[in-house]
XYZ file of C-alpha atoms in Angstrom:
722
model
C 22.499 25.841 7.805
C 21.470 29.212 9.510
C 16.920 29.938 9.089
C 17.705 32.363 6.421
C 19.744 30.325 4.132
C 17.472 27.616 4.221
C 14.401 29.485 3.558
C 15.843 31.006 0.699
C 17.319 27.716 -0.761
C 13.574 26.426 -0.450
C 12.137 29.242 -2.080
C 14.435 28.853 -5.275
C 14.807 25.037 -5.549
C 13.120 21.783 -5.511
C 9.778 20.324 -6.302
C 6.438 20.531 -4.115
C 7.151 17.541 -2.339
C 10.566 17.825 -1.690
C 10.262 21.387 0.370
C 7.450 19.465 2.236
C 10.383 17.030 3.168
C 12.839 20.422 3.105
C 10.772 21.511 6.519
C 12.712 18.618 8.717
C 15.621 20.663 8.063
C 14.147 23.575 8.238
C 12.663 22.756 11.735
C 16.026 21.654 13.391
C 17.579 24.829 12.351
C 15.158 27.139 13.947
C 15.570 25.119 17.292
C 19.125 26.376 17.202
C 18.421 29.816 15.795
C 16.402 31.954 17.579
C 17.491 34.825 15.465
C 15.889 33.416 12.147
C 12.766 34.102 13.292
C 11.983 37.159 10.846
C 13.090 35.194 7.756
C 10.833 33.012 9.034
C 8.203 35.844 9.488
C 9.128 37.085 5.819
C 8.448 33.970 4.450
C 4.912 33.207 6.001
C 4.033 36.624 4.821
C 5.410 36.041 1.607
C 3.956 34.696 -1.914
C 4.861 31.237 -1.635
C 2.926 29.504 -0.257
C 4.282 25.961 0.841
C 6.938 27.988 1.819
C 5.050 29.658 4.355
C 3.830 26.471 5.511
C 6.777 25.270 6.419
C 7.847 28.215 7.855
C 4.926 28.007 10.240
C 5.712 24.700 11.871
C 9.754 25.734 11.813
C 8.546 28.492 14.433
C 6.966 25.976 16.641
C 10.522 25.064 16.927
C 12.154 27.901 18.104
C 12.653 28.440 21.943
C 11.663 31.777 21.884
C 8.003 33.894 23.112
C 8.933 35.331 19.966
C 8.026 32.446 18.121
C 4.512 32.301 19.825
C 3.955 36.162 18.545
C 4.786 34.763 14.991
C 2.352 31.950 15.493
C -0.300 34.069 16.904
C -0.292 36.565 13.962
C -0.576 33.546 11.955
C -3.863 32.275 13.446
C -5.474 35.298 12.700
C -4.172 35.810 9.207
C -6.669 36.165 6.407
C -5.638 32.859 4.895
C -7.153 30.190 5.815
C -4.475 27.955 5.277
C -2.086 29.716 7.474
C -4.142 29.354 10.290
C -5.416 25.928 10.253
C -1.622 25.074 10.110
C -0.639 27.581 12.557
C -3.883 26.185 15.014
C -1.677 22.855 13.957
C 1.771 23.993 15.434
C 0.509 26.035 18.622
C 0.339 22.268 20.089
C 4.194 22.311 20.097
C 4.204 25.210 21.991
C 3.168 26.415 26.077
C -0.382 27.858 26.022
C -0.762 31.191 24.832
C -3.823 32.467 26.822
C -4.562 35.243 23.903
C -4.856 32.287 21.016
C -7.069 30.184 22.696
C -10.213 31.809 21.478
C -9.314 31.899 17.610
C -8.603 28.403 18.468
C -11.849 27.929 19.846
C -13.209 29.951 16.318
C -11.958 26.941 14.330
C -13.624 24.494 16.513
C -16.845 26.166 15.819
C -16.432 25.803 12.159
C -15.316 22.370 12.267
C -13.726 19.984 9.464
C -10.412 19.618 9.476
C -9.803 22.775 11.098
C -11.375 22.202 13.824
C -9.989 18.891 14.871
C -6.474 20.221 14.693
C -7.916 23.102 17.380
C -9.461 20.409 19.417
C -5.872 18.853 19.610
C -4.185 21.964 20.419
C -6.784 22.460 23.074
C -6.646 19.265 24.430
C -2.803 19.307 24.910
C -3.276 22.540 26.281
C -5.484 21.733 28.686
C -3.271 20.382 30.982
C -1.170 23.253 31.270
C -3.987 25.485 31.512
C -6.978 23.691 31.955
C -9.061 26.710 33.828
C -8.729 29.156 30.581
C -9.473 26.642 28.421
C -12.673 25.134 30.205
C -13.484 28.912 30.482
C -13.285 29.845 26.521
C -15.057 26.753 25.473
C -17.966 27.465 28.299
C -18.508 30.926 27.220
C -18.835 29.502 23.196
C -21.551 27.065 24.549
C -23.547 29.902 26.119
C -23.577 31.681 23.024
C -23.767 29.414 20.067
C -26.899 27.394 19.573
C -27.017 25.475 16.196
C -26.650 21.645 17.549
C -23.609 20.634 15.057
C -21.850 23.331 16.962
C -22.688 23.014 20.497
C -21.315 18.999 19.755
C -17.874 19.910 18.786
C -17.585 22.223 21.869
C -18.990 19.518 24.207
C -16.710 16.866 23.081
C -14.103 19.194 23.034
C -14.785 19.898 26.938
C -14.556 15.999 27.616
C -11.058 16.177 26.390
C -10.025 18.368 29.138
C -8.844 16.149 32.125
C -9.739 18.724 34.660
C -12.517 18.441 37.047
C -14.064 21.767 35.397
C -15.121 20.309 32.493
C -17.466 17.977 34.380
C -20.098 20.408 35.331
C -20.613 21.264 32.018
C -20.789 17.721 30.616
C -22.879 16.866 33.126
C -25.425 19.488 32.218
C -25.300 19.236 28.645
C -26.044 15.420 29.309
C -28.667 15.372 31.243
C -30.992 18.741 29.850
C -33.636 17.821 27.922
C -33.905 21.429 25.163
C -30.493 20.056 24.029
C -30.151 18.335 20.893
C -29.460 14.016 21.154
C -26.422 14.722 19.140
C -25.276 17.175 22.155
C -26.594 15.386 24.871
C -24.477 11.811 23.261
C -21.462 13.901 22.977
C -21.417 14.770 26.643
C -22.686 11.117 27.431
C -19.469 9.974 25.785
C -17.008 12.384 27.150
C -18.209 11.562 30.864
C -17.979 7.758 30.073
C -14.771 8.335 28.513
C -13.752 10.259 31.867
C -14.685 7.600 34.086
C -13.253 4.613 31.725
C -9.989 6.381 30.530
C -7.434 5.658 33.369
C -8.784 2.001 33.751
C -8.357 0.903 30.051
C -5.089 2.499 30.219
C -4.186 0.570 33.269
C -5.528 -2.257 32.193
C -3.605 -2.216 29.026
C -0.722 -2.288 31.242
C -1.449 -4.998 33.366
C -2.288 -7.138 30.507
C 1.012 -5.867 28.785
C 2.741 -6.807 32.033
C 1.466 -10.109 32.416
C 2.219 -11.321 28.532
C 5.664 -10.148 29.287
C 6.066 -12.338 32.133
C 4.029 -15.066 31.315
C 6.580 -17.772 29.873
C 6.825 -19.594 26.281
C 7.241 -17.207 22.962
C 4.714 -15.111 21.731
C 5.225 -17.978 19.216
C 2.184 -19.403 21.492
C -0.368 -16.552 21.795
C -3.284 -16.774 19.190
C -3.423 -13.789 18.349
C -6.183 -10.987 17.408
C -5.385 -8.720 14.693
C -8.166 -5.735 13.953
C -8.135 -3.954 10.685
C -9.693 -0.646 10.331
C -11.157 2.066 7.096
C -13.691 4.317 8.428
C -14.273 5.477 5.282
C -16.777 2.811 4.569
C -19.472 0.823 5.638
C -17.697 -2.758 5.572
C -20.328 -5.785 5.779
C -19.323 -9.462 5.196
C -21.353 -9.817 1.919
C -19.705 -6.690 0.073
C -23.104 -5.379 -0.555
C -22.086 -1.549 -0.763
C -18.703 -1.480 -2.620
C -18.522 1.051 -5.321
C -20.930 3.159 -3.299
C -19.560 6.488 -1.629
C -16.075 5.402 -0.210
C -16.623 1.723 -0.327
C -14.003 1.099 -2.890
C -11.178 -1.575 -3.203
C -10.220 -1.905 0.292
C -13.817 -3.034 1.379
C -13.335 -5.952 -0.771
C -9.652 -6.565 0.911
C -10.292 -6.255 3.975
C -13.309 -8.946 4.040
C -11.017 -11.333 1.805
C -7.934 -10.862 3.923
C -9.788 -11.420 7.405
C -11.078 -14.603 6.339
C -8.155 -15.620 4.720
C -6.172 -14.789 8.071
C -8.220 -17.106 10.049
C -7.559 -20.141 7.203
C -10.779 -18.804 5.276
C -13.598 -19.537 8.080
C -16.265 -17.529 6.784
C -17.002 -14.173 7.903
C -19.943 -13.694 10.169
C -23.131 -13.410 7.659
C -21.228 -15.262 5.092
C -21.512 -18.727 3.452
C -20.156 -22.025 5.525
C -17.046 -23.621 4.055
C -16.257 -20.826 1.439
C -15.193 -17.504 0.825
C -18.106 -14.244 0.332
C -19.432 -14.181 -2.555
C -19.393 -17.774 -3.625
C -17.591 -19.760 -5.665
C -14.381 -21.675 -5.368
C -11.835 -20.168 -2.737
C -8.542 -19.731 -3.864
C -6.642 -22.300 -1.443
C -3.735 -22.771 -3.402
C -0.857 -23.542 -1.020
C -2.319 -22.071 1.866
C -0.835 -22.853 5.374
C -2.680 -23.642 8.643
C -4.358 -20.820 10.037
C -1.527 -18.280 12.338
C -4.375 -15.930 13.149
C -6.804 -16.633 15.897
C -9.627 -13.802 15.194
C -9.680 -10.589 13.230
C -11.798 -7.402 14.298
C -12.576 -5.497 11.212
C -13.423 -2.118 12.269
C -15.535 -0.027 9.592
C -17.943 3.533 9.651
C -21.027 1.315 10.666
C -23.430 -1.086 8.547
C -25.670 -3.041 8.501
C -23.798 -6.544 9.966
C -25.468 -9.803 10.758
C -23.316 -10.745 13.620
C -25.941 -11.613 16.335
C -25.554 -14.438 18.228
C -28.280 -16.172 16.319
C -26.436 -15.548 12.646
C -23.198 -17.022 14.466
C -25.257 -20.067 15.708
C -26.571 -20.881 12.147
C -23.057 -20.795 11.459
C -22.587 -23.774 13.917
C -19.167 -22.034 15.184
C -17.790 -18.800 16.876
C -17.227 -15.777 14.914
C -13.380 -15.734 14.224
C -14.070 -12.846 11.589
C -15.685 -10.170 12.986
C -17.290 -6.905 12.282
C -17.378 -3.893 14.778
C -19.402 -0.336 13.581
C -17.519 2.671 15.110
C -20.248 5.359 15.534
C -19.834 8.604 13.994
C -22.033 11.400 14.650
C -21.660 13.639 11.132
C -22.574 12.292 7.756
C -20.019 12.682 5.425
C -20.988 14.284 2.352
C -17.242 15.068 1.466
C -14.080 14.459 3.033
C -13.770 17.682 4.577
C -16.746 16.345 7.091
C -14.879 13.350 8.013
C -12.565 15.247 9.968
C -15.536 16.543 12.418
C -15.645 12.884 13.518
C -12.214 12.686 15.578
C -13.120 12.820 18.693
C -15.879 10.354 18.155
C -13.798 7.772 16.066
C -11.006 8.077 18.905
C -13.296 7.127 21.301
C -15.483 4.562 19.685
C -12.020 2.740 18.149
C -10.991 2.568 21.926
C -13.912 0.902 23.389
C -13.901 -1.786 20.343
C -10.577 -2.558 20.861
C -10.816 -3.052 24.566
C -14.691 -4.557 24.240
C -12.681 -7.316 21.456
C -9.513 -7.135 23.165
C -6.923 -8.078 24.419
C -5.826 -6.972 20.470
C -2.345 -8.068 19.553
C -2.143 -5.642 16.533
C -3.867 -3.079 14.399
C -3.197 -2.850 11.051
C -3.741 0.394 9.508
C -3.768 1.898 5.655
C -4.562 5.450 4.258
C -3.805 8.745 5.664
C -7.265 9.761 6.784
C -8.731 9.939 9.882
C -9.609 6.417 11.141
C -5.687 5.840 10.849
C -4.730 9.331 12.529
C -7.297 8.433 15.683
C -6.307 4.943 15.752
C -2.635 5.377 15.994
C -3.706 7.919 19.386
C -5.475 4.816 20.613
C -2.704 2.156 20.006
C -0.372 4.486 21.610
C -2.951 4.526 24.436
C -2.951 0.871 24.908
C 0.101 -0.048 23.940
C -0.997 -2.100 21.117
C 1.546 -2.778 18.206
C 0.880 -0.667 14.798
C 1.801 -2.227 11.453
C 1.000 0.820 8.435
C 1.106 0.494 5.097
C 2.289 3.081 3.167
C 2.332 4.536 -0.145
C 3.646 8.009 -1.780
C -0.083 8.784 -1.448
C -0.608 12.194 -1.701
C 3.037 12.606 -2.394
C 2.514 10.884 -6.201
C -0.562 12.842 -6.877
C 1.048 16.363 -5.564
C 3.782 15.928 -8.193
C 1.630 14.217 -10.843
C -0.576 17.970 -10.245
C 2.531 20.147 -10.206
C 3.760 18.770 -13.261
C 0.403 19.265 -15.388
C 0.548 22.439 -13.927
C -2.466 22.597 -11.550
C -0.678 23.017 -8.605
C 2.100 25.492 -8.205
C 4.238 26.826 -4.828
C 1.266 30.073 -5.139
C -1.638 28.409 -5.132
C -0.874 25.046 -3.113
C -2.167 26.220 0.371
C -5.065 26.698 -1.382
C -5.495 23.420 -2.341
C -3.662 21.951 0.867
C -6.805 23.532 2.100
C -9.273 21.597 0.198
C -7.107 18.056 0.241
C -4.857 18.243 3.359
C -2.026 17.238 1.516
C 0.421 18.562 3.676
C -0.647 16.877 7.044
C -1.408 13.399 5.086
C 2.414 13.190 4.098
C 3.337 13.887 7.182
C 1.249 11.403 8.354
C 2.577 8.770 6.080
C 5.972 9.929 6.720
C 5.833 9.488 10.247
C 3.377 6.268 10.908
C 6.281 4.842 8.072
C 8.827 5.540 10.445
C 7.560 4.904 14.124
C 5.329 1.970 13.357
C 5.878 -1.220 14.755
C 6.220 -2.291 11.191
C 5.732 -1.222 7.809
C 4.250 -2.920 4.784
C 4.825 -1.433 1.053
C 3.047 -1.156 -1.860
C 5.325 -2.836 -4.597
C 5.401 -0.251 -7.323
C 8.533 -0.135 -9.797
C 10.773 2.283 -8.606
C 9.610 1.647 -4.856
C 13.153 2.527 -3.003
C 13.437 5.669 -5.332
C 9.898 6.704 -5.218
C 9.598 6.384 -1.385
C 13.204 8.421 -0.614
C 12.031 10.965 -3.576
C 8.829 11.943 -3.014
C 8.560 10.304 0.932
C 11.315 10.719 2.200
C 12.112 8.002 4.000
C 14.876 5.211 3.656
C 13.686 1.219 3.461
C 16.979 -0.897 3.870
C 15.828 -1.500 7.241
C 14.495 -5.279 6.743
C 13.126 -5.554 10.184
C 11.147 -2.113 9.476
C 9.750 -2.360 5.943
C 8.290 -5.285 3.807
C 6.956 -5.226 0.295
C 3.743 -6.771 0.814
C 1.461 -6.936 -2.833
C -2.231 -6.819 -2.181
C -4.307 -9.828 -2.974
C -7.348 -11.328 -4.624
C -9.660 -14.390 -3.743
C -9.008 -16.145 -7.316
C -11.449 -18.668 -6.174
C -14.216 -16.141 -6.530
C -13.503 -14.796 -9.985
C -12.686 -18.401 -11.236
C -16.591 -19.110 -10.211
C -17.241 -16.393 -12.297
C -15.364 -16.856 -15.564
C -17.194 -20.124 -15.142
C -20.583 -18.729 -15.021
C -19.888 -16.325 -17.887
C -18.052 -19.192 -20.351
C -21.435 -21.197 -19.545
C -24.040 -18.579 -20.665
C -21.360 -17.814 -23.441
C -21.780 -21.211 -24.881
C -25.727 -21.017 -24.669
C -26.242 -21.609 -20.769
C -29.316 -19.755 -19.288
C -27.719 -17.371 -17.622
C -28.056 -17.073 -13.153
C -29.764 -14.674 -11.637
C -26.462 -11.753 -11.543
C -26.208 -12.085 -15.233
C -29.433 -12.185 -16.266
C -29.627 -8.566 -14.825
C -26.326 -7.727 -16.746
C -28.526 -9.025 -19.963
C -31.897 -6.794 -18.800
C -29.708 -3.984 -18.834
C -28.114 -4.724 -22.120
C -31.624 -5.511 -23.970
C -32.207 -1.387 -23.078
C -29.741 -0.543 -25.662
C -30.556 -0.180 -29.413
C -30.600 -2.813 -31.361
C -27.495 -1.993 -33.232
C -25.419 -1.413 -30.505
C -26.317 -5.532 -29.002
C -23.444 -6.589 -30.780
C -20.488 -4.589 -29.606
C -18.377 -5.585 -27.103
C -18.125 -3.775 -23.369
C -16.036 -1.516 -22.415
C -16.309 -1.765 -18.611
C -14.800 -0.193 -15.846
C -15.406 -0.996 -11.922
C -15.083 1.574 -8.944
C -15.762 4.669 -6.958
C -17.263 7.559 -8.700
C -15.038 10.086 -7.392
C -12.588 12.220 -9.396
C -9.339 10.749 -8.460
C -10.840 7.550 -10.334
C -11.434 9.114 -13.521
C -14.712 8.036 -14.358
C -15.762 11.407 -16.212
C -12.318 10.524 -17.970
C -13.434 7.521 -19.426
C -16.859 8.716 -20.655
C -14.768 11.962 -21.744
C -12.562 9.333 -23.968
C -15.222 6.905 -25.032
C -17.634 9.264 -26.069
C -15.176 10.403 -29.253
C -17.900 9.104 -32.317
C -15.096 7.045 -33.897
C -13.978 5.282 -30.362
C -18.347 4.928 -29.258
C -19.115 3.007 -32.580
C -16.784 0.392 -31.597
C -18.272 -0.341 -28.133
C -20.772 0.437 -25.055
C -19.233 1.773 -22.121
C -20.424 -0.151 -18.452
C -19.643 1.825 -15.226
C -20.259 -0.201 -12.082
C -19.961 1.963 -9.204
C -21.627 5.226 -7.220
C -24.986 5.585 -5.189
C -27.418 7.476 -8.082
C -30.219 7.457 -5.815
C -28.475 9.543 -3.039
C -24.632 10.543 -4.442
C -22.379 11.801 -2.151
C -20.570 15.571 -3.222
C -17.788 13.466 -4.899
C -20.357 11.328 -7.211
C -22.372 14.445 -7.887
C -19.797 16.153 -8.992
C -18.633 12.982 -11.858
C -22.593 12.550 -12.514
C -22.756 16.042 -13.348
C -19.710 15.630 -15.585
C -20.465 12.478 -17.296
C -23.894 14.483 -17.980
C -22.433 17.409 -19.542
C -20.528 14.084 -21.991
C -23.579 12.436 -22.667
C -27.078 13.464 -22.206
C -28.934 11.656 -19.527
C -31.999 11.196 -21.826
C -29.758 9.815 -24.677
C -27.331 7.462 -22.602
C -28.583 4.285 -23.648
C -29.057 5.289 -27.572
C -25.321 6.159 -27.000
C -24.754 2.767 -26.160
C -23.705 4.451 -22.054
C -24.754 2.430 -18.833
C -24.528 3.937 -16.108
C -25.650 1.791 -13.311
C -24.641 2.646 -10.116
C -23.130 0.218 -7.309
C -23.482 -3.419 -7.182
C -22.365 -6.431 -4.739
C -18.967 -7.575 -5.310
C -20.084 -10.677 -6.426
C -21.940 -9.106 -8.980
C -19.214 -7.010 -10.011
C -17.340 -10.081 -10.856
C -19.495 -12.029 -12.916
C -20.316 -8.682 -15.387
C -16.275 -8.109 -15.750
C -16.169 -12.100 -16.582
C -19.289 -11.338 -19.226
C -17.048 -8.527 -21.277
C -14.868 -11.483 -21.909
C -16.878 -14.090 -23.193
C -20.080 -11.497 -24.096
C -23.564 -12.833 -24.107
C -25.117 -13.775 -27.345
C -27.483 -11.559 -28.823
C -26.524 -9.018 -26.303
C -22.688 -8.221 -26.373
C -20.254 -8.987 -28.468
C -16.895 -11.248 -26.716
C -13.233 -9.323 -26.481
C -14.369 -6.676 -24.371
C -12.373 -4.082 -21.992
C -11.945 -3.586 -18.537
C -10.348 0.457 -17.708
C -8.953 1.992 -15.259
C -9.222 5.651 -15.568
C -7.658 6.569 -12.099
C -5.119 9.337 -12.110
C -2.929 6.588 -10.072
C -3.653 3.423 -8.563
C -1.379 2.863 -5.682
C -1.822 -1.181 -6.557
C -5.260 -1.585 -7.912
C -7.191 -4.363 -6.799
C -10.448 -4.373 -9.619
C -7.710 -4.371 -12.115
C -6.539 -7.758 -10.629
C -9.488 -8.828 -10.293
C -10.230 -8.225 -14.378
C -6.892 -10.031 -14.900
C -7.664 -12.765 -13.050
C -10.607 -13.126 -15.323
C -8.993 -13.122 -18.631
C -9.853 -9.546 -19.541
C -7.637 -7.427 -21.553
C -6.890 -3.490 -19.332
C -6.362 -0.265 -19.880
C -4.612 0.522 -16.415
C -2.862 4.080 -15.031
C 0.845 4.269 -15.962
C 1.976 5.690 -12.052
C 1.743 3.306 -9.273
C 1.483 -0.423 -8.935
C -0.133 -1.808 -12.137
C 3.379 -1.134 -13.801
C 4.402 -4.205 -11.426
C 1.542 -6.342 -12.841
C 0.580 -5.484 -16.484
C 2.477 -6.407 -19.136
C 1.908 -3.979 -21.667
C 1.054 -4.781 -25.069
C 0.055 -8.346 -24.093
C -2.093 -8.547 -20.582
C -2.825 -4.962 -20.570
C -1.584 -1.058 -21.713
C -0.321 1.093 -19.467
C -1.477 4.805 -20.557
C -0.892 8.123 -18.531
C -4.366 8.486 -17.626
C -4.327 12.439 -16.781
C -4.603 12.515 -20.583
C -7.825 11.918 -22.180
C -6.414 11.245 -25.844
C -4.006 8.755 -24.503
C -6.551 7.260 -22.682
C -9.069 7.229 -25.806
C -5.906 5.664 -27.742
C -4.765 3.183 -25.473
C -9.296 1.559 -25.095
C -8.763 2.138 -29.114
C -6.107 -0.330 -28.883
C -7.117 -2.750 -26.152
C -10.309 -2.969 -27.930
C -7.999 -4.086 -31.486
C -5.534 -6.288 -29.462
C -8.271 -7.746 -27.337
C -9.216 -10.866 -29.644
C -5.208 -11.666 -30.625
C -4.543 -15.083 -28.818
C -7.381 -14.713 -26.098
C -7.526 -17.832 -24.349
C -3.488 -17.838 -24.022
C -3.382 -14.322 -22.554
C -6.480 -15.143 -20.631
C -4.182 -18.109 -19.037
C -1.247 -16.134 -18.754
C -2.852 -13.175 -16.451
C -4.838 -15.781 -14.297
C -1.612 -17.867 -13.880
C 0.168 -14.604 -12.820
C -2.613 -13.203 -10.340
C -2.775 -16.569 -8.483
C 1.099 -17.522 -8.709
C 2.001 -14.035 -6.777
C -1.424 -11.893 -6.040
C -3.657 -14.221 -3.959
C -5.446 -12.889 -0.932
C -3.633 -16.123 0.923
C -0.019 -14.863 -0.018
C -0.935 -11.874 1.443
C -2.315 -13.495 4.265
C 0.611 -15.985 5.118
C 2.892 -12.859 4.630
C 1.119 -10.526 7.250
C 0.562 -13.469 10.019
C 4.292 -13.381 10.031
C 4.758 -9.630 10.685
C 1.544 -9.189 12.759
C 3.697 -12.319 15.357
C 6.865 -10.622 14.866
C 5.601 -7.275 16.109
C 3.446 -8.952 18.647
C 6.561 -10.380 19.768
C 8.900 -7.529 19.436
C 6.223 -5.575 21.768
C 5.866 -8.263 24.900
C 9.276 -7.325 25.663
C 9.260 -3.324 25.039
C 7.355 -1.039 27.917
C 4.293 0.268 27.480
C 4.041 3.927 26.051
C 0.449 5.651 27.175
C 1.782 9.478 25.477
C -0.702 10.084 22.551
C 1.029 11.190 19.755
C 0.316 14.527 18.610
C 1.420 14.518 15.032
C 2.863 17.984 15.669
């Protein structure tokens, strides 16, 4: 089909996710139809912003210099989203000197656009290093702000050309430069000195491994796992703060389970982090030798003294990746791309050899690690889910997202880039793990555009929790309900409840644990609960968020909550907004919602998740394992394990009225055969969603991926994701 026909079809049919998938066909048509440039130019100028973005990327495939004219015009367009997508698309083209200044302007501005421009300038540095270095050095002469100078300096460090070195050397040793600029220059110089050696060593290790007798099954694997959106520590002390959500809990528990439930550095000996009985039901011997968890950085005590105290070497190690930009918003995180890539490379080499790396999330950390893994020849396992695809579909259905405003929303939430990253990694990773959902095959084909029939490439794997940790929380909460004195963690909850008016102390608890972020719907929960009729039947306990130093996302949710309930009247009305707590504390408070605390909270409380969607929902599973009746989103993973009407209620959380009705239903049903329901919930979680079941399945996937890669040639080409 010719380009003009493809564009016409995209303009008049399909959803936003279908337009995003159609981009591939449009690009293929453009590569074979140079005369279609005018149709692409018209689409870019049109008011259908989704098709305009697709047309920009399609133009990059046209083998005609006029296509660069089209991209150059888009790079200077008044609409910011088109400028950024043009900068991205230009990475496929040969360097154009006239386009370098607007790319440098994007670097100066920072954020996602700056990262994309850095990638394109890095690619162009191979063929036009003199021009790229000249424009970057000129920008350094005219800009004095330290964050801008840092970005320009680290971009210079991406250019593999001797002409960049004097500028870097001068910045590294100039005492008048801010520390962040000097650090960027030193990192770039260090990277230039060691980059080739790292890749050469990786090739040599690969060659040795391939030549060694015996099978991959003989190798004691080292597996890396990564999430740079959080400060992950072995004690899970910051879970629920900022971006520290369920992923942090998962990586700590999973890392321990992969090595046979040995304690993490800083964790207790002989048990899982957080105390209590470890869930070892049916656990096979450890099949992974070491686990390396990379995160944004935390005060993890992995010193030799701490290791010696455990009387064994640390087999689950934590490596912080220093990121120079303190991210006040998701947009800020993209400015850390270069530093993240360099830090990940250093960590993997220092702790190597690493035999596979498991990536999750479509974010800057995953994108940077994909680059590094390609360069070092490390097999990649990627967990794929239709995110942000399902969210796009939901927002389009509600009318929030339209073809006419998609680009403006994309400039904030990076839907197109994240969706493309998920699709590309799902197809090209050494193995792709899939989040279970009710219509898994159909949803991934419809929303993401991937077919999952190849069992050698795609494996559904349910996430898991350590049921033993929850059992310990349940035992303690039950004992308190029967008259025992509470231990310190439940004593803290009791003290909070004493701050409520006397007439509210006999009500059950409605509890939610998670980040204060709009996608988690905490303000929606408050809005649903704040209805006077519902509010008189329960108190609401929200555990999560950094209340003392909230991020921009947290501040937005707090403001919404404050508009619903006067902060001075929270306790009087029954709202306890307490901020984040360690995972161990949250587990005990959820269990207390089931049993109550004599004189302070009635039994038969309810757990509520107000997320717009949950790809899986670890906190929901933990509540179910504790025997608590749950309210969960209809969309995503919970539909595969919540038996609506029996163990919980599935609801469209985007509708506050429906959420309110579901909470009322939950409070009414929580007292019906509570012990039988709790036993059924725990049995389901233990049998299907144990962290050890997950670990055994993943260990087999890691070993198979390593075995395949041992016989494959190493590629050191970095994927441009373009």
